[in-house]
Coordinates of C-alpha atoms in Angstrom, one line a residue:
Chain A
M1 CA 42.5 12.1 29.7
V2 CA 39.8 14.5 30.8
P3 CA 36.3 13.3 29.7
D4 CA 34.6 15.5 27.1
W5 CA 31.7 16.4 29.4
V6 CA 34.1 17.9 31.9
I7 CA 35.5 20.2 29.3
V8 CA 32.0 21.2 28.1
S9 CA 30.8 22.0 31.6
G10 CA 34.1 23.7 32.5
I11 CA 33.7 26.2 29.6
T12 CA 30.0 26.7 30.3
F13 CA 30.5 27.3 34.0
S14 CA 33.3 29.8 33.3
Y15 CA 30.9 31.6 31.0
L16 CA 28.2 31.6 33.6
L17 CA 30.5 33.1 36.2
F18 CA 31.6 35.7 33.7
V19 CA 27.9 36.7 33.2
L20 CA 27.4 36.9 36.9
Y21 CA 30.4 39.1 37.3
V22 CA 29.3 41.5 34.6
G23 CA 25.7 41.5 35.9
L24 CA 26.9 42.4 39.4
R25 CA 29.4 45.0 38.3
A26 CA 26.6 46.9 36.6
R27 CA 25.3 47.7 40.1
T28 CA 25.7 51.3 40.9
R29 CA 25.1 53.3 44.1
E30 CA 21.8 54.6 42.9
T31 CA 20.3 51.2 42.3
G32 CA 17.8 50.3 44.9
S33 CA 17.0 53.8 46.1
T34 CA 13.7 54.1 44.2
L35 CA 11.5 51.7 42.3
E36 CA 11.8 53.9 39.3
Q37 CA 15.6 53.4 39.2
Y38 CA 15.3 49.7 39.6
V39 CA 12.5 49.1 37.1
A40 CA 13.0 51.7 34.4
H41 CA 16.6 52.3 34.9
G42 CA 15.9 56.0 35.6
R43 CA 14.6 56.2 32.0
S44 CA 18.1 56.5 30.5
L45 CA 19.0 53.4 28.6
G46 CA 21.2 54.0 25.6
L47 CA 20.7 52.5 22.2
F48 CA 23.5 49.9 22.5
I49 CA 22.1 48.4 25.6
L50 CA 18.5 48.7 24.7
F51 CA 19.0 46.9 21.4
F52 CA 20.6 43.9 23.0
I53 CA 18.1 43.8 25.8
M54 CA 15.3 43.5 23.2
G55 CA 17.2 41.0 21.2
A56 CA 18.1 38.9 24.3
E57 CA 14.5 39.0 25.3
I58 CA 13.1 37.9 21.9
F59 CA 15.6 35.1 21.3
S60 CA 14.9 32.6 23.9
A61 CA 15.5 28.9 24.3
F62 CA 12.8 28.6 21.6
A63 CA 15.2 30.0 18.9
F64 CA 17.7 27.2 19.5
L65 CA 15.3 24.4 20.2
G66 CA 11.7 25.0 19.0
G67 CA 12.6 27.0 15.8
P68 CA 14.9 24.3 14.3
G69 CA 12.5 21.7 15.7
W70 CA 9.7 23.1 13.7
A71 CA 11.7 23.4 10.5
Y72 CA 12.7 19.8 11.0
S73 CA 9.3 18.3 11.7
Q74 CA 7.1 20.4 9.4
G75 CA 9.4 22.3 7.0
A76 CA 8.3 25.7 5.4
P77 CA 5.7 26.5 8.1
G78 CA 8.6 27.2 10.4
L79 CA 9.4 30.2 8.2
Y80 CA 6.4 32.1 9.7
I81 CA 8.8 32.9 12.7
I82 CA 11.0 34.9 10.3
G83 CA 8.0 36.6 8.8
Y84 CA 6.6 37.9 12.1
L85 CA 10.1 38.9 13.3
A86 CA 10.3 41.1 10.3
L87 CA 6.9 42.7 10.8
G88 CA 6.4 42.4 14.6
L89 CA 7.9 45.6 15.8
L90 CA 6.6 47.9 13.0
P91 CA 3.5 49.1 14.9
W92 CA 5.9 50.1 17.7
W93 CA 7.1 53.0 15.5
V94 CA 3.9 54.8 16.3
I95 CA 2.9 53.2 19.6
G96 CA 6.4 53.1 21.2
P97 CA 7.1 56.8 21.3
K98 CA 3.5 57.6 22.4
T99 CA 3.9 55.1 25.3
A100 CA 7.2 56.7 26.3
R101 CA 5.7 60.2 26.2
L102 CA 2.8 59.4 28.4
G103 CA 5.1 57.5 30.7
K104 CA 7.4 60.4 31.1
K105 CA 4.5 62.8 31.7
Y106 CA 2.5 60.8 34.1
G107 CA 5.1 58.5 35.6
Y108 CA 3.8 55.2 34.4
L109 CA 6.1 52.2 34.8
T110 CA 3.9 49.4 33.4
Q111 CA 1.5 48.7 30.6
A112 CA -1.4 48.1 33.0
E113 CA -1.0 51.5 34.6
L114 CA -1.4 53.2 31.3
I115 CA -4.4 51.2 30.2
S116 CA -6.2 51.3 33.6
D117 CA -5.7 55.0 33.9
R118 CA -7.3 55.7 30.6
F119 CA -10.3 53.5 31.3
K120 CA -10.4 54.6 35.0
S121 CA -10.6 51.1 36.4
K122 CA -8.3 49.7 39.1
A123 CA -9.8 46.2 38.5
L124 CA -8.7 46.4 34.8
S125 CA -5.2 46.9 36.1
A126 CA -5.4 43.8 38.2
I127 CA -6.9 41.8 35.3
I128 CA -4.2 42.8 32.9
A129 CA -1.6 42.1 35.5
L130 CA -3.0 38.6 36.0
V131 CA -3.1 37.9 32.3
S132 CA 0.5 39.1 32.0
I133 CA 1.7 36.9 34.9
G134 CA -0.2 34.0 33.4
A135 CA 1.7 34.5 30.2
F136 CA 5.1 35.1 31.8
V137 CA 5.3 32.1 34.2
P138 CA 4.9 29.4 31.6
Y139 CA 7.3 31.3 29.3
L140 CA 9.9 31.5 32.0
T141 CA 9.3 27.8 32.7
I142 CA 10.1 27.0 29.1
Q143 CA 13.4 28.9 29.5
I144 CA 14.4 26.9 32.6
T145 CA 13.4 23.7 30.9
G146 CA 15.5 24.7 27.9
A147 CA 18.5 25.4 30.1
G148 CA 18.2 22.1 32.0
F149 CA 17.7 20.2 28.8
L150 CA 20.8 21.8 27.1
F151 CA 23.0 21.0 30.1
E152 CA 21.8 17.4 30.2
A153 CA 22.3 16.7 26.5
A154 CA 25.7 18.4 26.2
T155 CA 27.2 16.7 29.2
E156 CA 25.8 13.3 28.2
G157 CA 23.6 13.3 31.3
N158 CA 26.4 13.9 33.8
I159 CA 24.7 17.2 34.9
P160 CA 21.1 16.3 35.5
F161 CA 18.2 18.3 34.2
W162 CA 17.3 19.8 37.5
L163 CA 20.8 20.9 38.4
G164 CA 21.5 22.6 35.0
G165 CA 18.2 24.5 35.1
F166 CA 18.8 25.5 38.7
V167 CA 22.3 26.8 38.3
A168 CA 21.4 28.8 35.2
F169 CA 18.5 30.5 36.9
L170 CA 20.2 31.0 40.2
I171 CA 22.7 33.2 38.4
V172 CA 19.9 35.1 36.6
T173 CA 18.0 35.7 39.8
I174 CA 21.1 36.9 41.6
Y175 CA 22.0 39.6 39.0
V176 CA 18.4 40.7 38.5
V177 CA 17.9 41.1 42.2
A178 CA 21.2 42.9 42.7
S179 CA 21.3 45.2 39.7
G180 CA 17.8 45.5 38.2
L181 CA 17.4 46.5 34.5
R182 CA 21.0 47.7 34.3
G183 CA 22.3 44.2 35.2
I184 CA 20.2 42.8 32.5
G185 CA 21.5 45.4 30.0
W186 CA 25.2 44.6 30.3
T187 CA 24.7 40.8 30.5
A188 CA 22.4 41.0 27.5
V189 CA 25.0 42.7 25.4
I190 CA 27.4 39.8 25.9
Q191 CA 24.7 37.2 25.6
G192 CA 23.3 38.8 22.4
M193 CA 26.6 38.8 20.7
L194 CA 27.4 35.2 21.7
M195 CA 24.0 34.1 20.4
V196 CA 24.5 35.6 16.9
I197 CA 28.0 34.1 16.5
V198 CA 27.0 30.7 17.8
A199 CA 23.9 30.5 15.6
W200 CA 25.9 31.2 12.4
V201 CA 28.7 28.9 13.4
I202 CA 26.3 26.0 14.0
G203 CA 24.3 26.7 10.9
I204 CA 27.3 26.7 8.6
A205 CA 29.2 23.9 10.3
I206 CA 26.2 21.5 10.3
T207 CA 25.2 22.0 6.7
R208 CA 28.8 21.7 5.6
E209 CA 29.5 18.6 7.7
F210 CA 26.4 16.6 6.5
Y211 CA 25.7 17.9 3.0
G212 CA 28.7 20.0 1.9
G213 CA 26.9 23.3 2.0
V214 CA 23.5 25.1 2.1
G215 CA 22.8 24.9 -1.6
E216 CA 23.6 21.2 -1.7
M217 CA 21.4 20.5 1.3
F218 CA 18.3 22.2 -0.2
G219 CA 19.1 20.6 -3.6
R220 CA 18.9 17.1 -2.0
I221 CA 15.7 18.0 0.0
A222 CA 14.1 19.3 -3.2
A223 CA 14.9 16.0 -4.9
E224 CA 14.0 13.6 -2.1
A225 CA 11.4 15.4 0.1
P226 CA 10.2 18.6 -1.8
E227 CA 7.0 18.9 0.3
Y228 CA 9.1 20.3 3.2
L229 CA 10.1 23.4 1.2
T230 CA 6.7 25.0 0.6
I231 CA 3.4 25.5 2.4
P232 CA 1.5 23.5 3.6
G233 CA 4.7 21.6 4.5
H234 CA 5.2 18.0 5.6
E235 CA 1.9 16.1 5.7
G236 CA -0.1 19.3 5.2
A237 CA 1.1 20.7 8.5
M238 CA -0.1 24.3 8.0
S239 CA -2.7 25.6 5.5
P240 CA -2.1 28.9 3.8
V241 CA -4.9 30.5 5.9
A242 CA -3.3 29.1 9.1
F243 CA 0.1 30.3 8.0
S244 CA -1.1 33.8 7.1
T245 CA -3.2 34.4 10.3
A246 CA -0.3 33.0 12.4
V247 CA 2.0 35.6 10.9
L248 CA -0.7 38.3 11.4
V249 CA -1.6 37.5 15.0
S250 CA 2.1 37.4 16.0
A251 CA 2.9 40.6 14.2
L252 CA -0.1 42.4 15.8
G253 CA 0.3 40.9 19.2
F254 CA 4.1 41.2 19.4
I255 CA 4.1 44.8 20.7
M256 CA 1.5 44.0 23.4
W257 CA 4.0 42.1 25.5
P258 CA 4.3 44.1 28.8
H259 CA 8.1 44.0 28.9
L260 CA 8.2 46.1 25.7
F261 CA 6.2 48.8 27.5
N262 CA 8.7 48.6 30.4
K263 CA 11.5 49.2 28.0
A264 CA 9.8 52.2 26.4
Y265 CA 9.5 53.8 29.8
G266 CA 13.3 53.1 30.2
A267 CA 14.3 54.7 26.9
N268 CA 15.9 58.1 27.0
S269 CA 14.8 59.4 23.6
E270 CA 12.4 58.6 20.8
K271 CA 15.3 58.3 18.4
T272 CA 16.6 55.4 20.6
I273 CA 13.3 53.6 20.3
K274 CA 13.2 54.1 16.6
K275 CA 16.8 53.0 16.1
T276 CA 16.0 49.8 17.9
I277 CA 13.1 49.2 15.5
I278 CA 15.4 49.7 12.5
I279 CA 17.9 47.1 13.6
Y280 CA 15.3 44.8 14.9
P281 CA 14.3 42.9 11.7
L282 CA 17.9 42.0 11.3
Y283 CA 17.5 39.7 14.3
G284 CA 15.5 37.6 11.9
Y285 CA 18.9 36.7 10.3
L286 CA 19.9 35.0 13.5
L287 CA 17.1 32.6 12.9
V288 CA 18.1 31.8 9.3
P289 CA 21.1 29.6 10.2
L290 CA 19.0 27.9 12.9
M291 CA 16.4 27.1 10.3
F292 CA 19.1 25.6 8.1
V293 CA 19.9 23.2 10.9
G294 CA 16.3 22.2 11.2
F295 CA 16.1 21.5 7.5
A296 CA 19.4 19.5 7.8
G297 CA 17.6 17.1 10.1
V298 CA 14.8 16.4 7.5
L299 CA 16.8 13.9 5.5
I300 CA 19.2 12.7 8.3
F301 CA 16.4 11.5 10.6
R302 CA 14.1 10.5 7.8
D303 CA 14.1 6.8 8.6
E304 CA 14.2 7.2 12.4
P305 CA 12.3 10.3 13.3
L306 CA 13.4 12.0 16.6
A307 CA 11.0 11.4 19.6
N308 CA 11.4 15.1 20.4
P309 CA 11.8 17.4 17.3
D310 CA 13.1 20.2 19.6
S311 CA 16.3 18.2 20.1
V312 CA 17.2 18.3 16.4
L313 CA 19.9 20.9 16.9
L314 CA 21.6 19.2 19.9
E315 CA 21.4 15.8 18.2
L316 CA 23.1 17.1 15.1
V317 CA 25.8 18.9 17.1
M318 CA 26.6 15.8 19.0
M319 CA 26.6 13.6 15.9
S320 CA 28.9 15.9 13.9
G321 CA 31.8 15.0 16.3
I322 CA 32.9 18.6 16.8
S323 CA 35.4 19.3 19.5
P324 CA 34.1 19.5 23.1
W325 CA 35.6 22.9 23.4
L326 CA 33.4 24.2 20.7
V327 CA 30.4 22.3 22.2
G328 CA 31.0 24.3 25.4
V329 CA 30.9 27.6 23.6
L330 CA 27.7 26.5 21.7
L331 CA 26.1 25.5 24.9
S332 CA 27.0 28.8 26.4
G333 CA 25.4 30.6 23.5
A334 CA 22.1 28.6 23.7
L335 CA 22.1 29.0 27.5
A336 CA 22.6 32.8 26.9
A337 CA 19.4 32.8 24.9
A338 CA 17.4 31.0 27.7
M339 CA 18.9 33.1 30.5
S340 CA 18.7 36.5 29.0
T341 CA 15.0 36.0 28.2
G342 CA 14.4 34.5 31.6
A343 CA 16.0 37.6 33.3
N344 CA 13.7 39.9 31.5
L345 CA 10.6 37.8 32.2
A346 CA 11.3 37.5 35.9
H347 CA 12.1 41.2 36.2
T348 CA 9.0 42.4 34.3
A349 CA 6.7 39.9 36.0
A350 CA 7.9 41.1 39.5
S351 CA 7.5 44.8 38.6
I352 CA 3.9 44.0 37.4
V353 CA 3.0 42.3 40.6
V354 CA 4.3 45.2 42.7
R355 CA 3.0 48.1 40.6
D356 CA -0.2 46.8 39.2
I357 CA -1.5 44.6 41.9
Y358 CA 0.0 45.8 45.2
V359 CA 0.3 49.5 44.6
R360 CA -2.8 49.8 42.5
L361 CA -5.2 47.9 44.8
F362 CA -3.8 49.0 48.2
D363 CA -2.8 52.5 47.3
P364 CA -0.2 53.1 50.0
P365 CA 0.8 56.8 50.6
A366 CA 3.9 57.9 48.7
S367 CA 7.1 58.3 50.7
A368 CA 10.8 57.5 50.7
T369 CA 10.2 54.5 52.9
L370 CA 7.5 53.2 50.6
E371 CA 9.9 53.5 47.6
R372 CA 12.5 51.4 49.4
R373 CA 9.9 48.9 50.4
L374 CA 8.6 48.6 46.8
V375 CA 12.1 47.9 45.6
W376 CA 12.5 45.1 48.1
L377 CA 9.1 43.7 47.2
T378 CA 10.1 43.6 43.6
R379 CA 13.2 41.7 44.5
V380 CA 11.2 39.3 46.6
F381 CA 8.9 38.6 43.7
V382 CA 11.8 38.1 41.2
V383 CA 12.9 35.3 43.5
L384 CA 9.4 33.9 44.0
I385 CA 8.5 33.9 40.4
S386 CA 11.7 32.3 39.4
L387 CA 11.2 29.6 42.0
T388 CA 7.6 28.9 40.9
S389 CA 8.8 28.6 37.3
F390 CA 11.6 26.3 38.4
V391 CA 9.2 24.0 40.2
L392 CA 6.9 23.9 37.2
A393 CA 9.9 23.1 35.0
L394 CA 10.7 20.0 37.2
F395 CA 7.2 18.6 36.4
N396 CA 7.6 19.7 32.8
P397 CA 4.1 19.0 31.6
A398 CA 3.6 19.1 27.9
T399 CA 0.5 21.3 28.4
L400 CA 2.8 24.2 29.2
V401 CA 3.2 24.9 25.5
A402 CA -0.6 25.0 25.2
L403 CA -0.8 27.3 28.2
L404 CA 1.7 29.6 26.6
L405 CA -0.2 29.8 23.4
G406 CA -3.4 30.6 25.3
A407 CA -1.6 33.3 27.2
Y408 CA -0.1 34.7 24.0
G409 CA -3.6 34.9 22.4
A410 CA -4.8 36.7 25.6
I411 CA -2.0 39.3 25.3
V412 CA -3.0 40.1 21.8
Q413 CA -6.5 41.0 23.1
L414 CA -5.0 44.2 24.6
L415 CA -4.2 45.6 21.2
P416 CA -7.7 47.3 20.6
L417 CA -7.5 48.9 24.1
V418 CA -4.1 50.3 23.4
V419 CA -5.0 51.6 19.9
A420 CA -8.2 53.2 21.3
L421 CA -6.2 54.8 24.1
F422 CA -4.1 56.8 21.7
F423 CA -6.5 57.4 18.9
W424 CA -10.2 57.0 19.8
R425 CA -11.6 59.4 22.4
R426 CA -15.0 57.8 22.3
A427 CA -13.9 54.4 23.8
T428 CA -15.5 53.9 27.2
T429 CA -14.8 51.7 30.3
A430 CA -17.7 49.4 29.5
G431 CA -16.5 49.0 25.9
A432 CA -13.0 48.1 27.2
Y433 CA -14.3 45.4 29.5
A434 CA -16.7 44.0 26.8
G435 CA -14.0 43.8 24.2
L436 CA -11.2 42.4 26.4
I437 CA -13.4 39.8 28.1
S438 CA -15.3 38.6 24.9
G439 CA -12.1 38.6 22.9
T440 CA -10.3 36.5 25.4
L441 CA -13.2 34.0 25.8
V442 CA -13.6 33.6 22.0
M443 CA -9.8 33.0 21.8
L444 CA -9.9 30.4 24.6
Y445 CA -12.9 28.7 23.1
Y446 CA -11.3 28.2 19.7
S447 CA -7.9 27.3 21.2
F448 CA -9.0 24.6 23.5
L449 CA -12.7 23.6 22.9
A450 CA -13.3 23.8 19.2
P451 CA -11.2 23.7 16.0
P452 CA -10.6 27.2 14.6
L453 CA -13.1 28.4 12.1
F454 CA -11.8 28.2 8.5
D455 CA -8.3 27.5 9.9
I456 CA -8.1 31.1 11.2
H457 CA -5.9 31.6 14.2
A458 CA -7.9 31.7 17.4
G459 CA -6.2 34.9 18.4
I460 CA -7.5 36.6 15.3
L461 CA -11.0 35.4 15.8
G462 CA -10.9 36.8 19.3
L463 CA -9.5 40.1 18.0
M464 CA -12.4 40.5 15.6
V465 CA -15.0 40.0 18.3
N466 CA -13.0 42.1 20.7
T467 CA -12.8 45.1 18.3
A468 CA -16.5 44.8 17.3
L469 CA -17.6 44.9 20.9
L470 CA -15.2 47.6 22.0
V471 CA -16.6 49.8 19.3
G472 CA -20.3 48.8 19.7
V473 CA -20.5 49.0 23.5
S474 CA -18.5 52.2 23.6
L475 CA -20.9 53.9 21.2
A476 CA -23.9 52.6 23.2
T477 CA -22.5 54.0 26.5
R478 CA -22.0 57.6 27.7
P479 CA -18.7 59.1 26.5
M480 CA -16.0 59.7 29.1
E481 CA -15.1 63.3 30.0
K482 CA -13.4 65.1 27.2
E483 CA -10.7 66.5 29.4
H484 CA -9.7 63.0 30.6
V485 CA -9.6 61.3 27.1
D486 CA -7.9 64.4 25.5
R487 CA -5.1 63.9 28.0
F488 CA -4.2 60.6 26.3
V489 CA -4.8 61.5 22.6
E490 CA -3.3 65.0 22.7
D491 CA -0.5 64.5 25.3
S492 CA 0.8 61.5 23.4
K493 CA 1.5 63.8 20.4
V494 CA 4.0 66.0 22.2
P495 CA 7.5 64.9 21.5
L496 CA 9.4 63.3 24.4
Q497 CA 12.1 66.0 24.6
K498 CA 9.4 68.7 25.2
I499 CA 7.8 66.9 28.1
E500 CA 8.7 68.0 31.6
R501 CA 9.1 65.1 34.1
R502 CA 6.6 65.3 36.9
A503 CA 8.5 66.4 40.0
S504 CA 6.9 63.8 42.2
R505 CA 5.0 60.8 41.2
P506 CA 2.0 59.7 43.2
A507 CA 2.3 56.1 44.0
G508 CA -1.2 55.0 43.0
A509 CA -2.9 57.4 40.7
G510 CA -1.5 58.5 37.4
Chain B
M1 CA 8.4 78.5 15.6
N2 CA 5.8 80.4 13.7
N3 CA 2.6 79.0 12.4
G4 CA 3.5 78.6 8.8
H5 CA 6.6 76.6 9.8
G6 CA 4.4 74.4 12.0
E7 CA 1.9 73.9 9.2
R8 CA 4.6 72.8 6.8
R9 CA 6.1 70.5 9.4
R10 CA 2.7 68.8 10.0
G11 CA 2.2 68.4 6.3
R12 CA 5.5 66.7 6.0
T13 CA 4.8 64.4 8.9
R14 CA 1.6 63.3 7.3
R15 CA 3.2 62.7 4.0
I16 CA 5.8 60.5 5.6
A17 CA 3.1 58.6 7.4
Y18 CA 1.2 57.9 4.2
V19 CA 4.1 56.9 2.0
M20 CA 5.8 54.7 4.6
G21 CA 2.5 53.3 5.8
A22 CA 1.8 52.1 2.3
Y23 CA 5.3 50.7 2.0
F24 CA 5.0 48.7 5.2
L25 CA 1.5 47.5 4.2
I26 CA 3.1 46.1 1.0
C27 CA 5.7 44.4 3.2
T28 CA 3.0 42.8 5.3
L29 CA 0.9 41.7 2.4
A30 CA 4.0 40.1 0.8
L31 CA 4.3 37.7 3.7
I32 CA 0.7 36.5 3.8
W33 CA -1.7 34.9 1.4
P34 CA -2.7 35.6 -1.4
V35 CA 0.6 37.4 -2.3
A36 CA 2.8 35.0 -0.5
G37 CA 1.1 32.2 -2.5
L38 CA 2.9 33.5 -5.6
A39 CA 6.2 32.9 -3.9
N40 CA 5.3 29.6 -2.4
R41 CA 7.6 27.6 -4.7
I42 CA 11.0 25.9 -4.8
E43 CA 12.3 27.3 -8.1
P44 CA 14.1 29.6 -8.8
V45 CA 16.7 28.8 -6.2
V46 CA 18.4 32.0 -5.0
F47 CA 21.8 31.9 -3.1
G48 CA 21.2 28.1 -2.6
M49 CA 17.9 28.7 -0.9
P50 CA 14.5 27.5 -2.2
F51 CA 12.4 30.5 -3.4
F52 CA 9.9 30.6 -0.5
F53 CA 12.8 30.6 2.0
F54 CA 14.6 33.3 0.1
W55 CA 11.4 35.3 -0.1
H56 CA 11.4 35.6 3.7
V57 CA 15.1 36.6 3.8
L58 CA 14.3 39.2 1.2
W59 CA 11.5 40.9 3.1
V60 CA 13.4 41.0 6.3
F61 CA 15.8 43.2 4.4
M62 CA 13.1 45.3 2.8
V63 CA 11.5 46.0 6.2
F64 CA 15.0 47.0 7.5
V65 CA 15.5 49.4 4.6
G66 CA 12.0 50.8 5.0
C67 CA 12.7 51.6 8.7
L68 CA 16.0 53.2 7.9
V69 CA 14.5 55.4 5.2
T70 CA 11.6 56.4 7.5
Y71 CA 14.1 57.4 10.2
L72 CA 16.3 59.4 8.0
W73 CA 13.3 61.1 6.4
E74 CA 11.6 61.9 9.7
Y75 CA 14.8 63.5 11.2
A76 CA 16.1 65.1 8.0
G77 CA 17.4 68.6 8.6
E78 CA 17.5 68.2 12.4
D79 CA 20.7 68.3 14.2
E80 CA 21.4 65.6 16.8

């Protein structure tokens, strides 16, 4: 008789090989000739692929581990994730097409290129790039940790943590290096579909197995532990102010993640960007069954709380005695979430290093040789960044989560700059620096050194100071040339299809 | 495209921006306090879900519908 864990890992490895095959097959002859092809996929991603790339990137290991873990340990506060998923992409309706327009017109490939060109500062580009990398590496580390953890739990420890994490991310690195954004697109399509199916299968199966249904489960929680079902949640986990500002900061900061800008530069039409936004809130429905699973854990583990709440989904799956074949498929789905997010993170982080630090600061002359060298450099950095994250995952310090939250709060601080870029001609370089730096410091202070004022999320506190200083300092300094700022406000109003691509793109300047 | 046509078009774009902007503002307010406070309750149970849970599921749908309407409105009368 074959042991269960062999069946589980057999199915999972077949799945991983399949993803590798699809990722490599996406490679075409043009891939690798220019950085633009490799990074922004020649600006021609279709809706189908784009939608799954975005979904794959948003649903990470967190959806399968942290999300249910939060619902299990705190209850209703976990719902804030659904709230911000619904709202998060809305500002992109305005900002996304504008970003794509300026990208097409001036050849931007990253968020930092756009911002630093508007505020005429190369140093700003490097600062933004460093903040982004600082946000990406811990995020990628969490994906690798998730993958290793999933393997270890599902194979009852027969595949150790380090090996599971290593194999999953070796495959990711291979197809990202070989195929760029296109490799990500086709694998994301498969992984996105698998995630949706797996989430609902788990959600329904677990609630039925332990309670006889969703309604029965909530009925019992309402009778035995009603505090889990409303704010502030279990043991006053989250006050109304904390809940509301957490929804706000995530909804506002969501569109500031640099990989979103990369995808806008890759989109082939404004309609494609908007269609993605339409379907996007529905991704929230992927999280609904996973929340059910978290709530299922509330009563089951009431007497013996789990040491690590994030393992609630895995514990329940193993306890429910479902067939190892199904566990293999479930593991593949959860791994898909970790891997597809990881692929995007590694890819975006590498293109940021090359474009925003190397090209921006050293300004090499444009040529065909340089383009080839940049593509190679991007590949090298995909490998380096994945390796760094893997090493960090081995140490798995708990502080990583704190690091990620800090980095997220920092990403949010870019919002005033981006809004000013498109709408406020009067914003100046000094204002941009004052806002970004003060906002980040305030956010860091209230994240790590002092309890947040009135329970308001530290990111929101930073954002208020940031905006005030951006406006104040800009008004106190000399306006930038009208011709320069008009370029951003006016040119971003011209629809994408009316914009002529620049024939040749200078490597450094925009 | 003559000027009168362009004027009308800009007016329409602005109208869409105001109406849908207001709609999405309502969606946002629904999910934060004080409005969300009104929904912060267990009863009535809808589709087996406590009300506060259902409230989130509902607004995901409302945002989706809003986006769909905005899209159809913005591109109405244009051929693909």
